[in-house]
Short mmCIF file of C-alpha atoms in Angstrom, two decimals:
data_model
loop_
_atom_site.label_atom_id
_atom_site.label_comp_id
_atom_site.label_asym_id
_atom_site.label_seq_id
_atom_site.Cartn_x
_atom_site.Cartn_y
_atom_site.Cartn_z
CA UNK O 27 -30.90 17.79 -9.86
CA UNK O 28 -28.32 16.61 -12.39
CA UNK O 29 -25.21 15.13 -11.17
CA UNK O 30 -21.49 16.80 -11.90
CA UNK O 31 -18.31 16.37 -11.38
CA UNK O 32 -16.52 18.49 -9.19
CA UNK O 33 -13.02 19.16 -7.53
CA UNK O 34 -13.19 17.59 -4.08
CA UNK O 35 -11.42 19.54 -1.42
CA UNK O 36 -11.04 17.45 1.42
CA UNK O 37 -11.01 20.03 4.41
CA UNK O 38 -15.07 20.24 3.41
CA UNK O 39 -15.54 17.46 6.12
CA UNK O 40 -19.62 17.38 5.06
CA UNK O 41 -18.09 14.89 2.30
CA UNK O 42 -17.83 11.09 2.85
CA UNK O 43 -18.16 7.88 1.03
CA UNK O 44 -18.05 4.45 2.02
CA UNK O 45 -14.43 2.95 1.22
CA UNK O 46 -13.20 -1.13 1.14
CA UNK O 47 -9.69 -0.18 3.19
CA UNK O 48 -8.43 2.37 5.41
CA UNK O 49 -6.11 4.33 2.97
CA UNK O 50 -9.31 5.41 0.63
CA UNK O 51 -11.23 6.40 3.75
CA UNK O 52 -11.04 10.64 3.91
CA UNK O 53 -10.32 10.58 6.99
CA UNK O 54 -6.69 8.97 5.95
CA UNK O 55 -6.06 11.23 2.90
CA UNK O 56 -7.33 14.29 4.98
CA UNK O 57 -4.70 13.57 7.06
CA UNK O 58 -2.29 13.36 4.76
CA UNK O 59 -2.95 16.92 3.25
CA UNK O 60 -3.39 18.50 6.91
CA UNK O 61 -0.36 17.33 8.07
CA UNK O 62 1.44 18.43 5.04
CA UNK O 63 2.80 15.18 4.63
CA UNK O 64 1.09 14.99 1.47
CA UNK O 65 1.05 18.73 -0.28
CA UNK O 66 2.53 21.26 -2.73
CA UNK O 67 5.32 21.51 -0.52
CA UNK O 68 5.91 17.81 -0.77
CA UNK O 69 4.90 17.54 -4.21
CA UNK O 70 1.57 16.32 -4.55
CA UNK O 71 -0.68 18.65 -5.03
CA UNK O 72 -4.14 17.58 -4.18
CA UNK O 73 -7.07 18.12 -7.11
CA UNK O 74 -9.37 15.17 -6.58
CA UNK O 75 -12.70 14.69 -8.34
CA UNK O 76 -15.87 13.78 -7.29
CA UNK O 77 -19.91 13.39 -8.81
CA UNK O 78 -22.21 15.39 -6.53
CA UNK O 79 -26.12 14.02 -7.13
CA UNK O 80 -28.40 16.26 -5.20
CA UNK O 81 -25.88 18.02 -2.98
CA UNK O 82 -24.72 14.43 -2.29
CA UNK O 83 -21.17 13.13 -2.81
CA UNK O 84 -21.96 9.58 -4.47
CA UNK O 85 -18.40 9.23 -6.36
CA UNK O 86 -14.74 10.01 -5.84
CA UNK O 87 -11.46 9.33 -7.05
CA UNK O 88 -8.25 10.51 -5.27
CA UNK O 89 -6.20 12.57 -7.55
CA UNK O 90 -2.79 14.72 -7.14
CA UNK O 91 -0.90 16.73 -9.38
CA UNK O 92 2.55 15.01 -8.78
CA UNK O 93 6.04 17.48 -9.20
CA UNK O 94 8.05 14.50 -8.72
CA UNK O 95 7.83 10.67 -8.69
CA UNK O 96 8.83 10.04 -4.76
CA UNK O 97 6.86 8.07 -2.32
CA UNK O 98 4.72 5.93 -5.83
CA UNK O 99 6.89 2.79 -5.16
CA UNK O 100 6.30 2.29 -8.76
CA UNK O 101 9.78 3.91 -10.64
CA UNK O 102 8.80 6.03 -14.09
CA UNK O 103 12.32 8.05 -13.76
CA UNK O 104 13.58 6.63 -16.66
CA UNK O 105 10.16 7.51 -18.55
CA UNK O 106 10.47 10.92 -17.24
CA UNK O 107 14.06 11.03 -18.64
CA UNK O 108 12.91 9.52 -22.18
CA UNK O 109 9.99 12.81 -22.29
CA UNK O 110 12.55 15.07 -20.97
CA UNK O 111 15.17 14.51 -23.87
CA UNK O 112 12.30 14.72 -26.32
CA UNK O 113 11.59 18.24 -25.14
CA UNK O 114 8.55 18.06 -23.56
CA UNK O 115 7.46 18.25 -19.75
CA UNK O 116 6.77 14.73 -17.75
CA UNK O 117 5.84 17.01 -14.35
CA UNK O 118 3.36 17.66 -13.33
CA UNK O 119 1.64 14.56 -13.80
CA UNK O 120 -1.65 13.07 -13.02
CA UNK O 121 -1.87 10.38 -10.18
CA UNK O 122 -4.11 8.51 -8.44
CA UNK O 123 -2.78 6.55 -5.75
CA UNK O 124 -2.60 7.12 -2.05
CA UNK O 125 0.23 8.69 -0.87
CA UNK O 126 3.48 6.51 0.28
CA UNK O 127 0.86 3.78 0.61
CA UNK O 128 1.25 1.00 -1.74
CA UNK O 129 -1.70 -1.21 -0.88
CA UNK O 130 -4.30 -2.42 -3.45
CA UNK O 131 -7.50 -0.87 -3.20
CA UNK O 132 -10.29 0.57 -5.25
CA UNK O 133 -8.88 3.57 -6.49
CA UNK O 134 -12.38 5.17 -7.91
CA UNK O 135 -14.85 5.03 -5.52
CA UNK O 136 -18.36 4.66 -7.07
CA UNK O 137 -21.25 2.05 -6.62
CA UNK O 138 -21.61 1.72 -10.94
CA UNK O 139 -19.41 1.11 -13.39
CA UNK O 140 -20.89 4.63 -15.76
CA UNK O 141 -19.91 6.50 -12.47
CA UNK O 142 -16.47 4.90 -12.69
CA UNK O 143 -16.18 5.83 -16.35
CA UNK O 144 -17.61 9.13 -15.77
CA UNK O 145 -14.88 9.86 -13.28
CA UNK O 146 -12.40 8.41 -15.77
CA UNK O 147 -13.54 10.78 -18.60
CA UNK O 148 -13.74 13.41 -16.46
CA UNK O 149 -9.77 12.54 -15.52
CA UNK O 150 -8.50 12.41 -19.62
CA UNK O 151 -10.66 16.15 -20.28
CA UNK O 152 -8.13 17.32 -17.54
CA UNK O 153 -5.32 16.39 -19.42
CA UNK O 154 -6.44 18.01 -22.65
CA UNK O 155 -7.98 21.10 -21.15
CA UNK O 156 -4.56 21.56 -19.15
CA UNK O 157 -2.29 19.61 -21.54
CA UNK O 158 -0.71 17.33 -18.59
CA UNK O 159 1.00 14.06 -20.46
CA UNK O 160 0.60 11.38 -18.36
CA UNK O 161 -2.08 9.88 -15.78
CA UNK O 162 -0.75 7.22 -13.73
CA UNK O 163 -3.40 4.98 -11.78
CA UNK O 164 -1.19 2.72 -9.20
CA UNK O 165 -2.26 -0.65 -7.30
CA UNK O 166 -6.04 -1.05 -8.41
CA UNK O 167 -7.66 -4.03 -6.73
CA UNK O 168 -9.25 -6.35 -9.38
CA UNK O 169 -12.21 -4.22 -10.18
CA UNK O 170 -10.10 -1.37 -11.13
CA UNK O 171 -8.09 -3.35 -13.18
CA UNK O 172 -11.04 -4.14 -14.92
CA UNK O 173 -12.98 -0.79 -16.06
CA UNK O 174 -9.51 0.98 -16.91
CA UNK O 175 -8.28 -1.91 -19.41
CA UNK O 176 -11.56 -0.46 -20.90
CA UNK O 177 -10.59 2.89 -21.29
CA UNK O 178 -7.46 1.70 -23.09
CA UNK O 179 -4.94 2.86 -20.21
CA UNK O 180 -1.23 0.94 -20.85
CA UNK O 181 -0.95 -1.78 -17.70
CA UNK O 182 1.95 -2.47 -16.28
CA UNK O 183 2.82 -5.29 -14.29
CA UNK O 184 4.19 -5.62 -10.79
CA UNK O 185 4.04 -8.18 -8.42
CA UNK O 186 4.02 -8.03 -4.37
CA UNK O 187 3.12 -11.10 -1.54
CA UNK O 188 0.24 -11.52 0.32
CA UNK O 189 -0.19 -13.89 3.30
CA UNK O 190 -3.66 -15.80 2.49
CA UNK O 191 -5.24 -17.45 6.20
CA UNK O 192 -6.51 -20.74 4.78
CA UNK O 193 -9.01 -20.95 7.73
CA UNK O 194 -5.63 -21.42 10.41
CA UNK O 195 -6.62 -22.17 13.61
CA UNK O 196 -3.23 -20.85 15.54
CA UNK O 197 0.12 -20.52 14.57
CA UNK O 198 1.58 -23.86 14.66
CA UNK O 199 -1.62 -25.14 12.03
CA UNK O 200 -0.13 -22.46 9.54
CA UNK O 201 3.53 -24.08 10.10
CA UNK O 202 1.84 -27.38 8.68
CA UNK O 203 1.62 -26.20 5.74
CA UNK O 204 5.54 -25.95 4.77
CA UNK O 205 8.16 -28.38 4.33
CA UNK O 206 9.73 -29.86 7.37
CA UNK O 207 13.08 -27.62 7.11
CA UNK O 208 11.14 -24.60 6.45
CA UNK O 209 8.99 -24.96 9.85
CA UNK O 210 11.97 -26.04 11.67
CA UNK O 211 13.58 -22.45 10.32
CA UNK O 212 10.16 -20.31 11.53
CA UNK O 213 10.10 -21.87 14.62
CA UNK O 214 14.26 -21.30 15.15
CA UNK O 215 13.87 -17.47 14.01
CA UNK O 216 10.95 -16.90 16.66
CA UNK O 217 12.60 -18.88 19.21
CA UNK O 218 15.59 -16.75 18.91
CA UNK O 219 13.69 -13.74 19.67
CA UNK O 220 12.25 -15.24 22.72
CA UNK O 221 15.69 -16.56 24.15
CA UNK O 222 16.23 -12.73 24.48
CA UNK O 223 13.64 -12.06 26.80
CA UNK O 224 12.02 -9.90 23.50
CA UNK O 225 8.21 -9.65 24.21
CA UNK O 226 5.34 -8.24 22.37
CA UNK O 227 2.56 -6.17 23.28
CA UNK O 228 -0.60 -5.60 20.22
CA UNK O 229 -2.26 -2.16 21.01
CA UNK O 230 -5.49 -2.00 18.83
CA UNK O 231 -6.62 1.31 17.93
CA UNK O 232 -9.20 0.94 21.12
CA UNK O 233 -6.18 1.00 22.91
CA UNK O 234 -3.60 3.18 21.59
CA UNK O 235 -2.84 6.47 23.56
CA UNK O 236 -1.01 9.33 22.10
CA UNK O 237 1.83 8.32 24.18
CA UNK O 238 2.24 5.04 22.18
CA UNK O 239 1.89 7.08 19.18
CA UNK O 240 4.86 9.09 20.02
CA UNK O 241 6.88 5.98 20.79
CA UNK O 242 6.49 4.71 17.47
CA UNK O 243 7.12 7.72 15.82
CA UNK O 244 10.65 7.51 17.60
CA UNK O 245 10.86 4.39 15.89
CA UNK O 246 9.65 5.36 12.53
CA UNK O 247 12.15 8.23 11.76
CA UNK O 248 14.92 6.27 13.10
CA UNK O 249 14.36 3.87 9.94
CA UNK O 250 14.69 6.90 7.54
CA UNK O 251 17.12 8.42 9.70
CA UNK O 252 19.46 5.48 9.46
CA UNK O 253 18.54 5.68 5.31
CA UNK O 254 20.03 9.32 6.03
CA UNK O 255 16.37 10.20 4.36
CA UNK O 256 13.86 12.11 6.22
CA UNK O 257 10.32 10.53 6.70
CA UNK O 258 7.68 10.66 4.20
CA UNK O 259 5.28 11.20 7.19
CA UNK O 260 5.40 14.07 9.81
CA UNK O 261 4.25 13.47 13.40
CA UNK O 262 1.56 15.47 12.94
CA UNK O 263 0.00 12.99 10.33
CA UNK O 264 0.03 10.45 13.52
CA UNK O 265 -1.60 12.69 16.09
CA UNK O 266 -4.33 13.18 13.34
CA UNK O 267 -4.61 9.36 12.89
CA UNK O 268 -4.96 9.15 16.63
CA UNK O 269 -8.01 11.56 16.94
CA UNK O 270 -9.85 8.43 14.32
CA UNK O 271 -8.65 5.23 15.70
CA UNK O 272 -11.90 3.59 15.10
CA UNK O 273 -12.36 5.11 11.38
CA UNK O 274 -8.43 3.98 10.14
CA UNK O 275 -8.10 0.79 12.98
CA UNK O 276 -4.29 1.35 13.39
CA UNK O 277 -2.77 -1.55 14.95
CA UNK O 278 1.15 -1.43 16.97
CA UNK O 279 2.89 -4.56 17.77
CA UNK O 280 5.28 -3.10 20.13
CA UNK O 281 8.61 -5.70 21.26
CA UNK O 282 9.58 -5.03 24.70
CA UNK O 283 12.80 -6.01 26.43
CA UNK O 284 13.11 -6.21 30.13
CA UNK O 285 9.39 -4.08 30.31
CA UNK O 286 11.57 -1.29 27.65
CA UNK O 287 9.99 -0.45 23.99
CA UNK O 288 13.00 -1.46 21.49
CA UNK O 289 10.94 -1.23 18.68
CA UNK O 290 7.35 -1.23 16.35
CA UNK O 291 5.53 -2.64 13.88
CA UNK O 292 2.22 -0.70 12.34
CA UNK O 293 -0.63 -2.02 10.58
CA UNK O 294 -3.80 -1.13 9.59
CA UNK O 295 -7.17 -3.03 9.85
CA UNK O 296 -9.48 -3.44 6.61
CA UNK O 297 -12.89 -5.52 6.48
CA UNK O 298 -10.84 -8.48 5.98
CA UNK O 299 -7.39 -7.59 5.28
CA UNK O 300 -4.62 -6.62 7.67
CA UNK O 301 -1.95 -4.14 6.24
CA UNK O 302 1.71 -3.80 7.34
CA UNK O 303 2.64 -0.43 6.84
CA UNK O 304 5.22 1.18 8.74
CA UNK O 305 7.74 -0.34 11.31
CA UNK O 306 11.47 1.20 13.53
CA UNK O 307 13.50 -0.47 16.15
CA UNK O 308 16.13 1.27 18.51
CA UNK O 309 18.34 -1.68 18.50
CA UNK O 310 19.53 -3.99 15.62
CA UNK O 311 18.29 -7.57 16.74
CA UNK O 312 18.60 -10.38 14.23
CA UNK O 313 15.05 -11.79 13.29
CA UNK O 314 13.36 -9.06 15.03
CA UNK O 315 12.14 -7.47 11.76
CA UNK O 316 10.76 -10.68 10.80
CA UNK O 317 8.68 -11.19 14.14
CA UNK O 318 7.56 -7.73 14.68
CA UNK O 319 6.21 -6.90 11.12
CA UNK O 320 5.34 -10.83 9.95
CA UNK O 321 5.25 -13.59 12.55
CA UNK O 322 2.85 -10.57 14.46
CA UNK O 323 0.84 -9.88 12.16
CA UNK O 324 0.01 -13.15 10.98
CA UNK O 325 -1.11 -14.47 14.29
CA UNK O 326 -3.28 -11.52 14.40
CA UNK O 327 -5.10 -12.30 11.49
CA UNK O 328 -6.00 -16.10 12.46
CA UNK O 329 -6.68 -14.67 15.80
CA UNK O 330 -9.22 -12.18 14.43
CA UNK O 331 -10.40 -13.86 11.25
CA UNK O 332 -8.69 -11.68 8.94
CA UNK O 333 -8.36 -13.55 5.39
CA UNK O 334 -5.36 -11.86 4.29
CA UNK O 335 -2.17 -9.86 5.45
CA UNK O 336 -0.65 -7.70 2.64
CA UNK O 337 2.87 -6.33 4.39
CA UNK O 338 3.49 -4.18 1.19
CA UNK O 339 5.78 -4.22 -2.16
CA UNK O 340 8.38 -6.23 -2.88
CA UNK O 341 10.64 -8.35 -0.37
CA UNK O 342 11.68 -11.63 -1.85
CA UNK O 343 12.12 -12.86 1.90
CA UNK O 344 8.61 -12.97 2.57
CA UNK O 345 8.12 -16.36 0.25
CA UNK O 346 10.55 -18.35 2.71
CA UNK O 347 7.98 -16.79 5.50
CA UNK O 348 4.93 -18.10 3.72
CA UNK O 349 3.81 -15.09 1.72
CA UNK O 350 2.51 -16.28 -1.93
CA UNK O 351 3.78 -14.15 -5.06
CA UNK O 352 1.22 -12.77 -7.38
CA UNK O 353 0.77 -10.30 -10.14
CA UNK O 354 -0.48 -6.37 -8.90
CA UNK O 355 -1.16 -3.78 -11.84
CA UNK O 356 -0.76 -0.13 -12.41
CA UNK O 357 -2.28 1.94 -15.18
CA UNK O 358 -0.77 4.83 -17.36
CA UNK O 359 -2.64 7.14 -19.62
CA UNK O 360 -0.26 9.12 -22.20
CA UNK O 361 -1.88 12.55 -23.96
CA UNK O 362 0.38 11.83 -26.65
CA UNK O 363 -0.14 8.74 -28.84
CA UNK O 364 3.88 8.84 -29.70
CA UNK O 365 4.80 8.36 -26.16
CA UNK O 366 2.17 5.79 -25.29
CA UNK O 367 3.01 3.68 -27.62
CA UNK O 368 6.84 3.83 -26.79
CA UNK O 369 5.43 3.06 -23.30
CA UNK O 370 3.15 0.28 -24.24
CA UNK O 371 5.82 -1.40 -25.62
CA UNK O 372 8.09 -1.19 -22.83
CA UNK O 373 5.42 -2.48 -21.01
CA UNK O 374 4.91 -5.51 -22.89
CA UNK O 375 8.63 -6.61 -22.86
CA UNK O 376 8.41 -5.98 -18.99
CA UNK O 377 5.35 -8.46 -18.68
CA UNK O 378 7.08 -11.23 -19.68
CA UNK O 379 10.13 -10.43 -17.22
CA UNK O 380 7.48 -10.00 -14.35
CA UNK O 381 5.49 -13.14 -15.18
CA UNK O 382 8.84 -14.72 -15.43
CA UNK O 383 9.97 -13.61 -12.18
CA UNK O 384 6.54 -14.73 -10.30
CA UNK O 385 6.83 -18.76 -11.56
CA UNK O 386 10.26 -18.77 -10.43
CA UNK O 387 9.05 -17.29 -6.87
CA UNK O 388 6.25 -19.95 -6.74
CA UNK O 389 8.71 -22.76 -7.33
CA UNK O 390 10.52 -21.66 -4.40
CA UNK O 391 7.85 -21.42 -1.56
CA UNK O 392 8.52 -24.21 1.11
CA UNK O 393 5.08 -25.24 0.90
CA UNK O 394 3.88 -29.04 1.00
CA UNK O 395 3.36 -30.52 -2.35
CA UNK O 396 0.42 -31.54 -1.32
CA UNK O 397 -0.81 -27.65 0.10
CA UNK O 398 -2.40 -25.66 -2.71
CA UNK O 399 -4.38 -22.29 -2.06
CA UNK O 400 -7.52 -23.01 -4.22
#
């Protein structure tokens, strides 16, 4: 039978496909839609596309119809603005991303590089057929990066810090690695936490009961709450994560003080990457942040072999913490060639202000000269 390419609706649970990280796996993103975290009524409207072979799904690519620009973590107001005064309509737009999750991953799922295209191709015909102006593809992994730069998309550059586990055998072997003044800082900030009586309890997602789960969703809406924002996620997107511990691997790192919960830090588990995601405290203690959603999570990962700990965008505090700068991509497809090219050239000029920006965060990690990541 000859393969096509189809709308995938998710709620069809006889569809699957193998995924590198927990945010591509449909058991995530099905989630997201049941819960209505992620829906019309939240403005992403979900139209994804997959290649059926045989009755068989064997390629898919997460796509939304986006009505606004919240929950990306990459900011195209001002693009929206520029369209807007010319007339013409920036919503809806195409995107491919995983909702208020900005982790690298694949992005389009597929096994060859035709498939990837095909899904690709079959992406721009939408855009014609329903005259939609923009496609934005948002934190590809490297092989992404790679098959859309062929397809002519306009990348733009980001950056974000990732913790890389140079084969640490506990903590204090990681702490070798920076300057004197720098460890002696670490090793102050944790030791302030423990003066408190502040301890810390990991629940894997073998372990975590859907009383846990409603602990940290306390937590989690207190963080928005205290933004005077309401939550990007519902608690009903948590209970459904709780029904697949073992397909998602949620981790909690919950801080206890005198036996009490004061506050949460969760990540998620990928074949070799840990991923800080979410994270609430009832009390403001200073360094707490730090230890619950870092100093955690990095002992977890030499503990369980994990090469890397991505804790999400941004944070210019992570470097003094031991997190390494580097360059992340998005991609942005414009139906118009007179807007693409305005875009292409903003681009560009931001390039050289992100490269920029990188080299001067390198020259201040509090490494050893003589420590290099190869």
């Amino acid at each position: 039978m000859q393969s096509e390419i189809i709308r995938i609706d998710l709620s069809n649970k006889n569809y699957s496909i193998e995924a590198n990280n927990p945010f591509e796996n449909f058991t995530y993103l099905r989630a997201m839609e049941e819960s209505n975290s992620a829906s019309e009524e939240s403005g992403w409207i979900p139209d994804h596309l997959g290649e059926i072979n045989g009755g068989a799904l064997i390629s898919f690519m997460p796509l939304y119809k986006k009505l606004n620009s919240y929950g990306e973590f990459i900011f195209d107001h001002q693009w929206a603005n520029a369209l807007l005064r010319a007339g013409r309509n920036y919503y809806p737009k195409l995107l491919t991303a995983i909702p208020f999750t900005p982790c690298e991953g694949d992005r389009i799922l597929a096994k060859t590089k035709s498939e990837k295209l095909r899904l690709i191709d079959a992406g721009i015909n939408k855009m014609e057929t329903e005259e939609i102006e923009s496609w934005h593809i948002l934190f590809p992994n490297r092989l992404g990066c790679k098959v859309l730069r062929e397809r002519n998309f306009v990348e733009r550059f980001n950056y974000r810090f990732t913790w890389i586990n140079d084969n640490f055998q506990n903590f204090d072997d990681f702490l070798s690695i920076f300057t004197s003044r720098q460890r002696a800082t670490i090793r102050k900030e944790r030791k302030s936490i423990e003066n408190k009586g502040i301890e810390f309890k990991c629940k894997k997602y073998n372990e975590i009961t859907p009383e846990d789960w409603n602990l940290f969703y306390l937590f989690y809406q207190k963080t928005y709450y205290d933004r005077a924002q309401n939550p990007y996620l519902n608690k009903e997107f948590f209970e459904l994560i709780s029904t697949a511990n073992q397909l998602v691997k949620p981790i909690i790192f919950f801080a206890k003080l005198d036996g009490k919960p004061i506050g949460a830090s969760l990540c998620f588990e990928g074949k070799n990457t840990l991923y800080g995601r979410h994270w609430g405290a009832s009390e403001r203690i200073k360094n707490l942040h730090f230890e619950c959603c870092y100093y955690q999570g990095i002992e977890y990962c030499i503990q369980n072999n994990l090469k890397y700990f991505d804790p999400g965008v941004q944070g210019e505090h992570k470097i003094r913490r031991g997190f390494q700068p580097h360059i992340s991509s998005s991609f942005h497809y414009f139906l118009k060639e007179d807007f693409g090219k305005a875009i292409k050239i903003f681009c560009e000029s931001e390039k050289a202000q992100i490269k920029n920006y990188v080299e001067a965060c390198i020259s201040y990690t509090p490494f050893n000269k003589d420590y290099r990541i190869k």
